[in-house]
């Protein structure tokens, strides 16, 4: 309980004559408070006061409606309306608050501005307030100013003013729209969300994607980059005064990832330098130039931008690093910056290689859960997205975010990052590619890694991830692409390792092999013969690579029409392999199969079948039933049974093989699909053309789904179906 004297002293009211005849500590006693004389300022007459005391300044002028409050940002030049966004902002009749979420630079503020202006122009709101929401203090300050405008009562404490505004909004029949622009943290709006009323609306823009942004009658609207046609329209409008600069506009828009902020700043850069789109794209492709050097300086930023693209994202990274697990978001984004922006398997980030790298970067042990939580922090700041973990393309980010992140890494750190990512991709690469999409995604990630950091993948030799990518291409049936891949790799190997390095010689073997598979046996035989001479000189006659090349020469002799020469060369090779490795070595078993094949091609299918059956028995004993070589020999047994005149036995053996392949390799593996093609073929040879056609048609449907319409295997089966249809 306060005496009047205490209250007067604490509140420091201006002097006045106060007649306080009796003040007592007993609340039930009568109190006679009187005021006489001339009074200047505020006077408080009180008996008992429980709780705090809050005094309002004298009432000010109340604004008349309709009223706009706050400083709205200027409209961007060449603003592009985005029809896919407008329904989300308008709501569904239930949501009264729209939360516009997206990465820095997608144009959230401009979309909010356009929406607010449209409502105001249509007369759908009587009160439009724009409040900068970068901090909780800024929100409360904006609320308090608006409360003073609407009620005439100013509060010294913004918290009281904020509550006064929320009470006013909750009780007024006025149609209002509150825009909270640039929310940095959901907790800044704790207790400050505009109330849900029939006549009120709110719109919040933020880079955040936290679950806390969802709530009663709120709708979160995810904003992405421009659609391609929107980006093209923007650049054409921005450069309309100089049409000669439009050369290459569509390519540049794609290279900038259709990001509105990047397009605006690139447009300003080009106009200031009279630079065409194609020329700007050439500079962008030049890795000697940093992204920051290709953006306007502070004086040249368009539309009153406060920061360049790169600076915008650095603030988001700092925020993400402050979330738990602390300091992990930045290193994880550095890892992601070296891979395909269109999709990275989430398992890459939880490999031993990446966890050890992260631990070294933050100086503490990092677990798989830490890595996943760190990715979630980046998603909360819209720096990347994390989809379903079952998707091979679960993690996606923007290519310019990646570039800005890479360019912020010290040179010595970049090499460490590249090697860790390469190791991680090898660790997630399955020994058997059951999933064609996963193989495609992993190869795409290797392509990006090599493009941005390939110079670090050659010491002391070719990194395993480069071998994996090439073999995956060929094993998946992309023969021409595998040939081209290894040809490019060979050129780089000669430059970095020298022509006689063992890895360079091994790459030459792959080039020759896939060139032959692509249909050029003459060039292939010549390439293997030249390679053998170099391997004999560099590696010696008993090296496995040298012996493998001898086997390839024998094969291509047969492919060029001389099966007898092929068989003779292979028999000499088998003798050398037995002497070097013993009769049960895998090389020896493979050569025995090659001898049997060319024996059959020379016109003796029965003898070939006998050799393959004996070989299969040895492989089952030495390698086991699930070894890839065992499965291959089982397929050869099936084929030569058909070639020896028993197509029914061929079908039965291939069907048994398909069961094993589906179990070991997966039903979508190319080897299993090839076996189905053999089954269909031998059904036709066994006198069942209708079943053969049905089998080919079913196979075609699966090939279209698994490999796509342009895959060579799909095209071959498509032709077979067309040939067999009546």
PDB file of C-alpha atoms in Angstrom, residues 169-357:
ATOM      1  CA  UNK A 169      -7.777  -4.490 -33.306  1.00  0.00           C
ATOM      2  CA  UNK A 170      -9.677  -7.254 -31.521  1.00  0.00           C
ATOM      3  CA  UNK A 171     -12.660  -5.040 -30.760  1.00  0.00           C
ATOM      4  CA  UNK A 172     -13.008  -2.770 -33.763  1.00  0.00           C
ATOM      5  CA  UNK A 173     -15.367  -3.338 -36.691  1.00  0.00           C
ATOM      6  CA  UNK A 174     -12.838  -1.484 -38.869  1.00  0.00           C
ATOM      7  CA  UNK A 175     -11.431  -3.450 -41.796  1.00  0.00           C
ATOM      8  CA  UNK A 176      -7.697  -3.583 -41.226  1.00  0.00           C
ATOM      9  CA  UNK A 177      -4.522  -5.101 -42.680  1.00  0.00           C
ATOM     10  CA  UNK A 178      -1.309  -5.304 -40.659  1.00  0.00           C
ATOM     11  CA  UNK A 179       1.861  -6.137 -42.632  1.00  0.00           C
ATOM     12  CA  UNK A 180       4.837  -7.330 -40.574  1.00  0.00           C
ATOM     13  CA  UNK A 181       7.788  -7.266 -42.947  1.00  0.00           C
ATOM     14  CA  UNK A 182      11.051  -9.136 -42.430  1.00  0.00           C
ATOM     15  CA  UNK A 183      10.341 -11.242 -39.336  1.00  0.00           C
ATOM     16  CA  UNK A 184      13.675 -12.645 -38.171  1.00  0.00           C
ATOM     17  CA  UNK A 185      12.514 -15.025 -35.453  1.00  0.00           C
ATOM     18  CA  UNK A 186       9.092 -16.486 -34.620  1.00  0.00           C
ATOM     19  CA  UNK A 187       9.650 -15.732 -30.940  1.00  0.00           C
ATOM     20  CA  UNK A 188       9.675 -12.017 -31.768  1.00  0.00           C
ATOM     21  CA  UNK A 189       5.919 -12.312 -32.375  1.00  0.00           C
ATOM     22  CA  UNK A 190       5.197 -14.265 -29.206  1.00  0.00           C
ATOM     23  CA  UNK A 191       2.142 -12.585 -27.722  1.00  0.00           C
ATOM     24  CA  UNK A 192       2.101 -10.051 -30.565  1.00  0.00           C
ATOM     25  CA  UNK A 193       0.317 -11.870 -33.401  1.00  0.00           C
ATOM     26  CA  UNK A 194      -2.542  -9.717 -34.699  1.00  0.00           C
ATOM     27  CA  UNK A 195      -5.864 -11.069 -33.408  1.00  0.00           C
ATOM     28  CA  UNK A 196      -8.197 -13.181 -35.515  1.00  0.00           C
ATOM     29  CA  UNK A 197     -11.302 -11.118 -36.287  1.00  0.00           C
ATOM     30  CA  UNK A 198     -13.925 -11.125 -39.043  1.00  0.00           C
ATOM     31  CA  UNK A 199     -12.696  -7.775 -40.366  1.00  0.00           C
ATOM     32  CA  UNK A 200      -8.958  -8.036 -39.845  1.00  0.00           C
ATOM     33  CA  UNK A 201      -6.123  -9.496 -41.891  1.00  0.00           C
ATOM     34  CA  UNK A 202      -2.403  -9.825 -41.316  1.00  0.00           C
ATOM     35  CA  UNK A 203       0.519 -10.613 -43.578  1.00  0.00           C
ATOM     36  CA  UNK A 204       3.980 -11.592 -42.337  1.00  0.00           C
ATOM     37  CA  UNK A 205       7.085 -11.906 -44.520  1.00  0.00           C
ATOM     38  CA  UNK A 206      10.002 -13.989 -43.295  1.00  0.00           C
ATOM     39  CA  UNK A 207      12.864 -16.195 -44.370  1.00  0.00           C
ATOM     40  CA  UNK A 208      11.947 -18.606 -41.608  1.00  0.00           C
ATOM     41  CA  UNK A 209      10.068 -21.879 -42.041  1.00  0.00           C
ATOM     42  CA  UNK A 210       9.656 -22.845 -38.390  1.00  0.00           C
ATOM     43  CA  UNK A 211       6.677 -24.858 -37.215  1.00  0.00           C
ATOM     44  CA  UNK A 212       5.962 -21.993 -34.795  1.00  0.00           C
ATOM     45  CA  UNK A 213       4.806 -19.884 -37.746  1.00  0.00           C
ATOM     46  CA  UNK A 214       1.773 -22.116 -38.147  1.00  0.00           C
ATOM     47  CA  UNK A 215      -1.203 -21.402 -35.922  1.00  0.00           C
ATOM     48  CA  UNK A 216      -4.927 -20.846 -35.645  1.00  0.00           C
ATOM     49  CA  UNK A 217      -6.289 -19.523 -38.940  1.00  0.00           C
ATOM     50  CA  UNK A 218      -2.828 -18.848 -40.303  1.00  0.00           C
ATOM     51  CA  UNK A 219      -1.640 -19.949 -43.721  1.00  0.00           C
ATOM     52  CA  UNK A 220       2.054 -20.314 -44.583  1.00  0.00           C
ATOM     53  CA  UNK A 221       2.692 -19.457 -48.237  1.00  0.00           C
ATOM     54  CA  UNK A 222       6.004 -20.734 -49.604  1.00  0.00           C
ATOM     55  CA  UNK A 223       7.518 -18.374 -52.170  1.00  0.00           C
ATOM     56  CA  UNK A 224      10.091 -19.595 -54.655  1.00  0.00           C
ATOM     57  CA  UNK A 225      11.950 -18.074 -57.565  1.00  0.00           C
ATOM     58  CA  UNK A 226      10.350 -16.696 -60.718  1.00  0.00           C
ATOM     59  CA  UNK A 227       8.902 -19.060 -63.257  1.00  0.00           C
ATOM     60  CA  UNK A 228      11.071 -18.984 -66.407  1.00  0.00           C
ATOM     61  CA  UNK A 229       8.625 -16.794 -68.349  1.00  0.00           C
ATOM     62  CA  UNK A 230       8.380 -14.357 -65.409  1.00  0.00           C
ATOM     63  CA  UNK A 231      12.176 -14.086 -65.283  1.00  0.00           C
ATOM     64  CA  UNK A 232      12.366 -13.531 -69.037  1.00  0.00           C
ATOM     65  CA  UNK A 233       9.698 -10.811 -68.856  1.00  0.00           C
ATOM     66  CA  UNK A 234      11.535  -9.115 -66.007  1.00  0.00           C
ATOM     67  CA  UNK A 235      14.864  -8.934 -67.828  1.00  0.00           C
ATOM     68  CA  UNK A 236      13.233  -7.800 -71.059  1.00  0.00           C
ATOM     69  CA  UNK A 237      11.488  -4.995 -69.190  1.00  0.00           C
ATOM     70  CA  UNK A 238      14.624  -4.011 -67.273  1.00  0.00           C
ATOM     71  CA  UNK A 239      16.707  -3.843 -70.455  1.00  0.00           C
ATOM     72  CA  UNK A 240      13.981  -2.547 -72.777  1.00  0.00           C
ATOM     73  CA  UNK A 241      15.684   0.825 -73.244  1.00  0.00           C
ATOM     74  CA  UNK A 242      18.729  -0.979 -74.660  1.00  0.00           C
ATOM     75  CA  UNK A 243      17.416  -3.903 -76.696  1.00  0.00           C
ATOM     76  CA  UNK A 244      20.911  -4.727 -77.924  1.00  0.00           C
ATOM     77  CA  UNK A 245      21.638  -6.066 -74.429  1.00  0.00           C
ATOM     78  CA  UNK A 246      18.923  -8.741 -74.644  1.00  0.00           C
ATOM     79  CA  UNK A 247      21.066 -11.236 -76.556  1.00  0.00           C
ATOM     80  CA  UNK A 248      21.115 -14.408 -74.442  1.00  0.00           C
ATOM     81  CA  UNK A 249      18.392 -13.283 -72.042  1.00  0.00           C
ATOM     82  CA  UNK A 250      16.858 -16.730 -71.525  1.00  0.00           C
ATOM     83  CA  UNK A 251      20.195 -18.413 -70.898  1.00  0.00           C
ATOM     84  CA  UNK A 252      21.172 -15.771 -68.359  1.00  0.00           C
ATOM     85  CA  UNK A 253      17.859 -16.074 -66.517  1.00  0.00           C
ATOM     86  CA  UNK A 254      18.418 -19.814 -66.188  1.00  0.00           C
ATOM     87  CA  UNK A 255      22.030 -19.328 -65.090  1.00  0.00           C
ATOM     88  CA  UNK A 256      20.855 -16.975 -62.324  1.00  0.00           C
ATOM     89  CA  UNK A 257      18.355 -19.581 -61.206  1.00  0.00           C
ATOM     90  CA  UNK A 258      15.397 -17.235 -61.899  1.00  0.00           C
ATOM     91  CA  UNK A 259      16.068 -15.498 -58.563  1.00  0.00           C
ATOM     92  CA  UNK A 260      14.380 -12.054 -58.559  1.00  0.00           C
ATOM     93  CA  UNK A 261      17.045 -10.256 -56.505  1.00  0.00           C
ATOM     94  CA  UNK A 262      19.867 -11.666 -58.632  1.00  0.00           C
ATOM     95  CA  UNK A 263      18.060 -10.720 -61.844  1.00  0.00           C
ATOM     96  CA  UNK A 264      17.532  -7.150 -60.612  1.00  0.00           C
ATOM     97  CA  UNK A 265      21.136  -6.692 -59.562  1.00  0.00           C
ATOM     98  CA  UNK A 266      22.494  -8.344 -62.708  1.00  0.00           C
ATOM     99  CA  UNK A 267      20.288  -6.027 -64.774  1.00  0.00           C
ATOM    100  CA  UNK A 268      21.703  -2.965 -63.022  1.00  0.00           C
ATOM    101  CA  UNK A 269      25.250  -4.270 -63.498  1.00  0.00           C
ATOM    102  CA  UNK A 270      24.669  -4.782 -67.236  1.00  0.00           C
ATOM    103  CA  UNK A 271      23.072  -1.378 -67.731  1.00  0.00           C
ATOM    104  CA  UNK A 272      25.923   0.383 -65.942  1.00  0.00           C
ATOM    105  CA  UNK A 273      28.458  -1.360 -68.197  1.00  0.00           C
ATOM    106  CA  UNK A 274      26.425  -1.607 -71.422  1.00  0.00           C
ATOM    107  CA  UNK A 275      26.923  -5.374 -71.212  1.00  0.00           C
ATOM    108  CA  UNK A 276      24.712  -7.866 -73.066  1.00  0.00           C
ATOM    109  CA  UNK A 277      23.152 -10.849 -71.306  1.00  0.00           C
ATOM    110  CA  UNK A 278      25.391 -13.299 -73.164  1.00  0.00           C
ATOM    111  CA  UNK A 279      28.500 -11.349 -72.185  1.00  0.00           C
ATOM    112  CA  UNK A 280      27.384 -11.197 -68.553  1.00  0.00           C
ATOM    113  CA  UNK A 281      26.765 -14.937 -68.587  1.00  0.00           C
ATOM    114  CA  UNK A 282      30.287 -15.464 -69.926  1.00  0.00           C
ATOM    115  CA  UNK A 283      31.666 -13.481 -67.002  1.00  0.00           C
ATOM    116  CA  UNK A 284      29.483 -15.479 -64.644  1.00  0.00           C
ATOM    117  CA  UNK A 285      30.944 -18.700 -66.062  1.00  0.00           C
ATOM    118  CA  UNK A 286      34.492 -17.473 -65.540  1.00  0.00           C
ATOM    119  CA  UNK A 287      35.539 -18.990 -62.221  1.00  0.00           C
ATOM    120  CA  UNK A 288      38.298 -16.438 -61.874  1.00  0.00           C
ATOM    121  CA  UNK A 289      35.570 -13.881 -61.139  1.00  0.00           C
ATOM    122  CA  UNK A 290      33.727 -13.993 -57.842  1.00  0.00           C
ATOM    123  CA  UNK A 291      29.975 -13.591 -57.680  1.00  0.00           C
ATOM    124  CA  UNK A 292      30.406 -10.472 -55.546  1.00  0.00           C
ATOM    125  CA  UNK A 293      32.496  -8.891 -58.320  1.00  0.00           C
ATOM    126  CA  UNK A 294      29.630  -9.385 -60.779  1.00  0.00           C
ATOM    127  CA  UNK A 295      27.089  -7.438 -58.728  1.00  0.00           C
ATOM    128  CA  UNK A 296      26.659  -3.667 -58.374  1.00  0.00           C
ATOM    129  CA  UNK A 297      28.533  -1.813 -55.670  1.00  0.00           C
ATOM    130  CA  UNK A 298      26.603  -0.142 -52.856  1.00  0.00           C
ATOM    131  CA  UNK A 299      25.988   2.996 -54.927  1.00  0.00           C
ATOM    132  CA  UNK A 300      24.619   1.030 -57.868  1.00  0.00           C
ATOM    133  CA  UNK A 301      22.098  -1.246 -56.158  1.00  0.00           C
ATOM    134  CA  UNK A 302      18.655  -0.971 -57.794  1.00  0.00           C
ATOM    135  CA  UNK A 303      15.266  -0.448 -56.119  1.00  0.00           C
ATOM    136  CA  UNK A 304      16.894   0.808 -52.892  1.00  0.00           C
ATOM    137  CA  UNK A 305      18.245  -2.670 -52.133  1.00  0.00           C
ATOM    138  CA  UNK A 306      20.032  -2.675 -48.816  1.00  0.00           C
ATOM    139  CA  UNK A 307      22.523  -5.419 -49.697  1.00  0.00           C
ATOM    140  CA  UNK A 308      23.804  -7.556 -52.538  1.00  0.00           C
ATOM    141  CA  UNK A 309      22.677 -11.127 -53.041  1.00  0.00           C
ATOM    142  CA  UNK A 310      25.745 -12.515 -51.286  1.00  0.00           C
ATOM    143  CA  UNK A 311      25.395 -10.231 -48.253  1.00  0.00           C
ATOM    144  CA  UNK A 312      21.702 -11.109 -47.975  1.00  0.00           C
ATOM    145  CA  UNK A 313      22.471 -14.798 -47.585  1.00  0.00           C
ATOM    146  CA  UNK A 314      25.390 -14.309 -45.217  1.00  0.00           C
ATOM    147  CA  UNK A 315      22.952 -12.843 -42.685  1.00  0.00           C
ATOM    148  CA  UNK A 316      20.727 -15.904 -43.010  1.00  0.00           C
ATOM    149  CA  UNK A 317      23.695 -18.216 -42.454  1.00  0.00           C
ATOM    150  CA  UNK A 318      24.651 -16.313 -39.314  1.00  0.00           C
ATOM    151  CA  UNK A 319      21.119 -16.730 -37.993  1.00  0.00           C
ATOM    152  CA  UNK A 320      21.083 -20.439 -38.794  1.00  0.00           C
ATOM    153  CA  UNK A 321      24.407 -20.897 -37.002  1.00  0.00           C
ATOM    154  CA  UNK A 322      22.883 -19.437 -33.839  1.00  0.00           C
ATOM    155  CA  UNK A 323      20.277 -22.202 -33.757  1.00  0.00           C
ATOM    156  CA  UNK A 324      20.966 -25.532 -32.090  1.00  0.00           C
ATOM    157  CA  UNK A 325      23.184 -27.387 -32.857  1.00  0.00           C
ATOM    158  CA  UNK A 326      25.237 -24.205 -32.688  1.00  0.00           C
ATOM    159  CA  UNK A 327      27.650 -23.393 -35.479  1.00  0.00           C
ATOM    160  CA  UNK A 328      26.777 -26.381 -37.667  1.00  0.00           C
ATOM    161  CA  UNK A 329      24.591 -24.763 -40.326  1.00  0.00           C
ATOM    162  CA  UNK A 330      27.431 -22.946 -42.082  1.00  0.00           C
ATOM    163  CA  UNK A 331      29.680 -26.018 -42.412  1.00  0.00           C
ATOM    164  CA  UNK A 332      26.744 -28.107 -43.660  1.00  0.00           C
ATOM    165  CA  UNK A 333      25.923 -25.489 -46.278  1.00  0.00           C
ATOM    166  CA  UNK A 334      29.580 -25.546 -47.335  1.00  0.00           C
ATOM    167  CA  UNK A 335      29.256 -29.308 -47.880  1.00  0.00           C
ATOM    168  CA  UNK A 336      26.020 -28.854 -49.844  1.00  0.00           C
ATOM    169  CA  UNK A 337      27.601 -26.119 -51.958  1.00  0.00           C
ATOM    170  CA  UNK A 338      29.802 -28.692 -53.709  1.00  0.00           C
ATOM    171  CA  UNK A 339      26.984 -30.885 -54.995  1.00  0.00           C
ATOM    172  CA  UNK A 340      23.976 -30.781 -57.297  1.00  0.00           C
ATOM    173  CA  UNK A 341      21.531 -27.991 -56.342  1.00  0.00           C
ATOM    174  CA  UNK A 342      18.702 -30.053 -57.835  1.00  0.00           C
ATOM    175  CA  UNK A 343      19.021 -32.853 -55.330  1.00  0.00           C
ATOM    176  CA  UNK A 344      21.430 -34.453 -52.858  1.00  0.00           C
ATOM    177  CA  UNK A 345      20.722 -37.683 -50.930  1.00  0.00           C
ATOM    178  CA  UNK A 346      20.351 -36.770 -47.270  1.00  0.00           C
ATOM    179  CA  UNK A 347      22.510 -39.790 -46.381  1.00  0.00           C
ATOM    180  CA  UNK A 348      25.552 -37.954 -47.774  1.00  0.00           C
ATOM    181  CA  UNK A 349      25.409 -35.590 -44.792  1.00  0.00           C
ATOM    182  CA  UNK A 350      25.439 -38.443 -42.269  1.00  0.00           C
ATOM    183  CA  UNK A 351      28.361 -40.405 -43.719  1.00  0.00           C
ATOM    184  CA  UNK A 352      31.481 -40.979 -41.680  1.00  0.00           C
ATOM    185  CA  UNK A 353      33.426 -38.668 -43.997  1.00  0.00           C
ATOM    186  CA  UNK A 354      31.094 -35.692 -43.505  1.00  0.00           C
ATOM    187  CA  UNK A 355      30.618 -36.225 -39.761  1.00  0.00           C
ATOM    188  CA  UNK A 356      34.385 -36.241 -39.248  1.00  0.00           C
ATOM    189  CA  UNK A 357      34.723 -33.107 -41.365  1.00  0.00           C
TER     190      UNK A 357
END
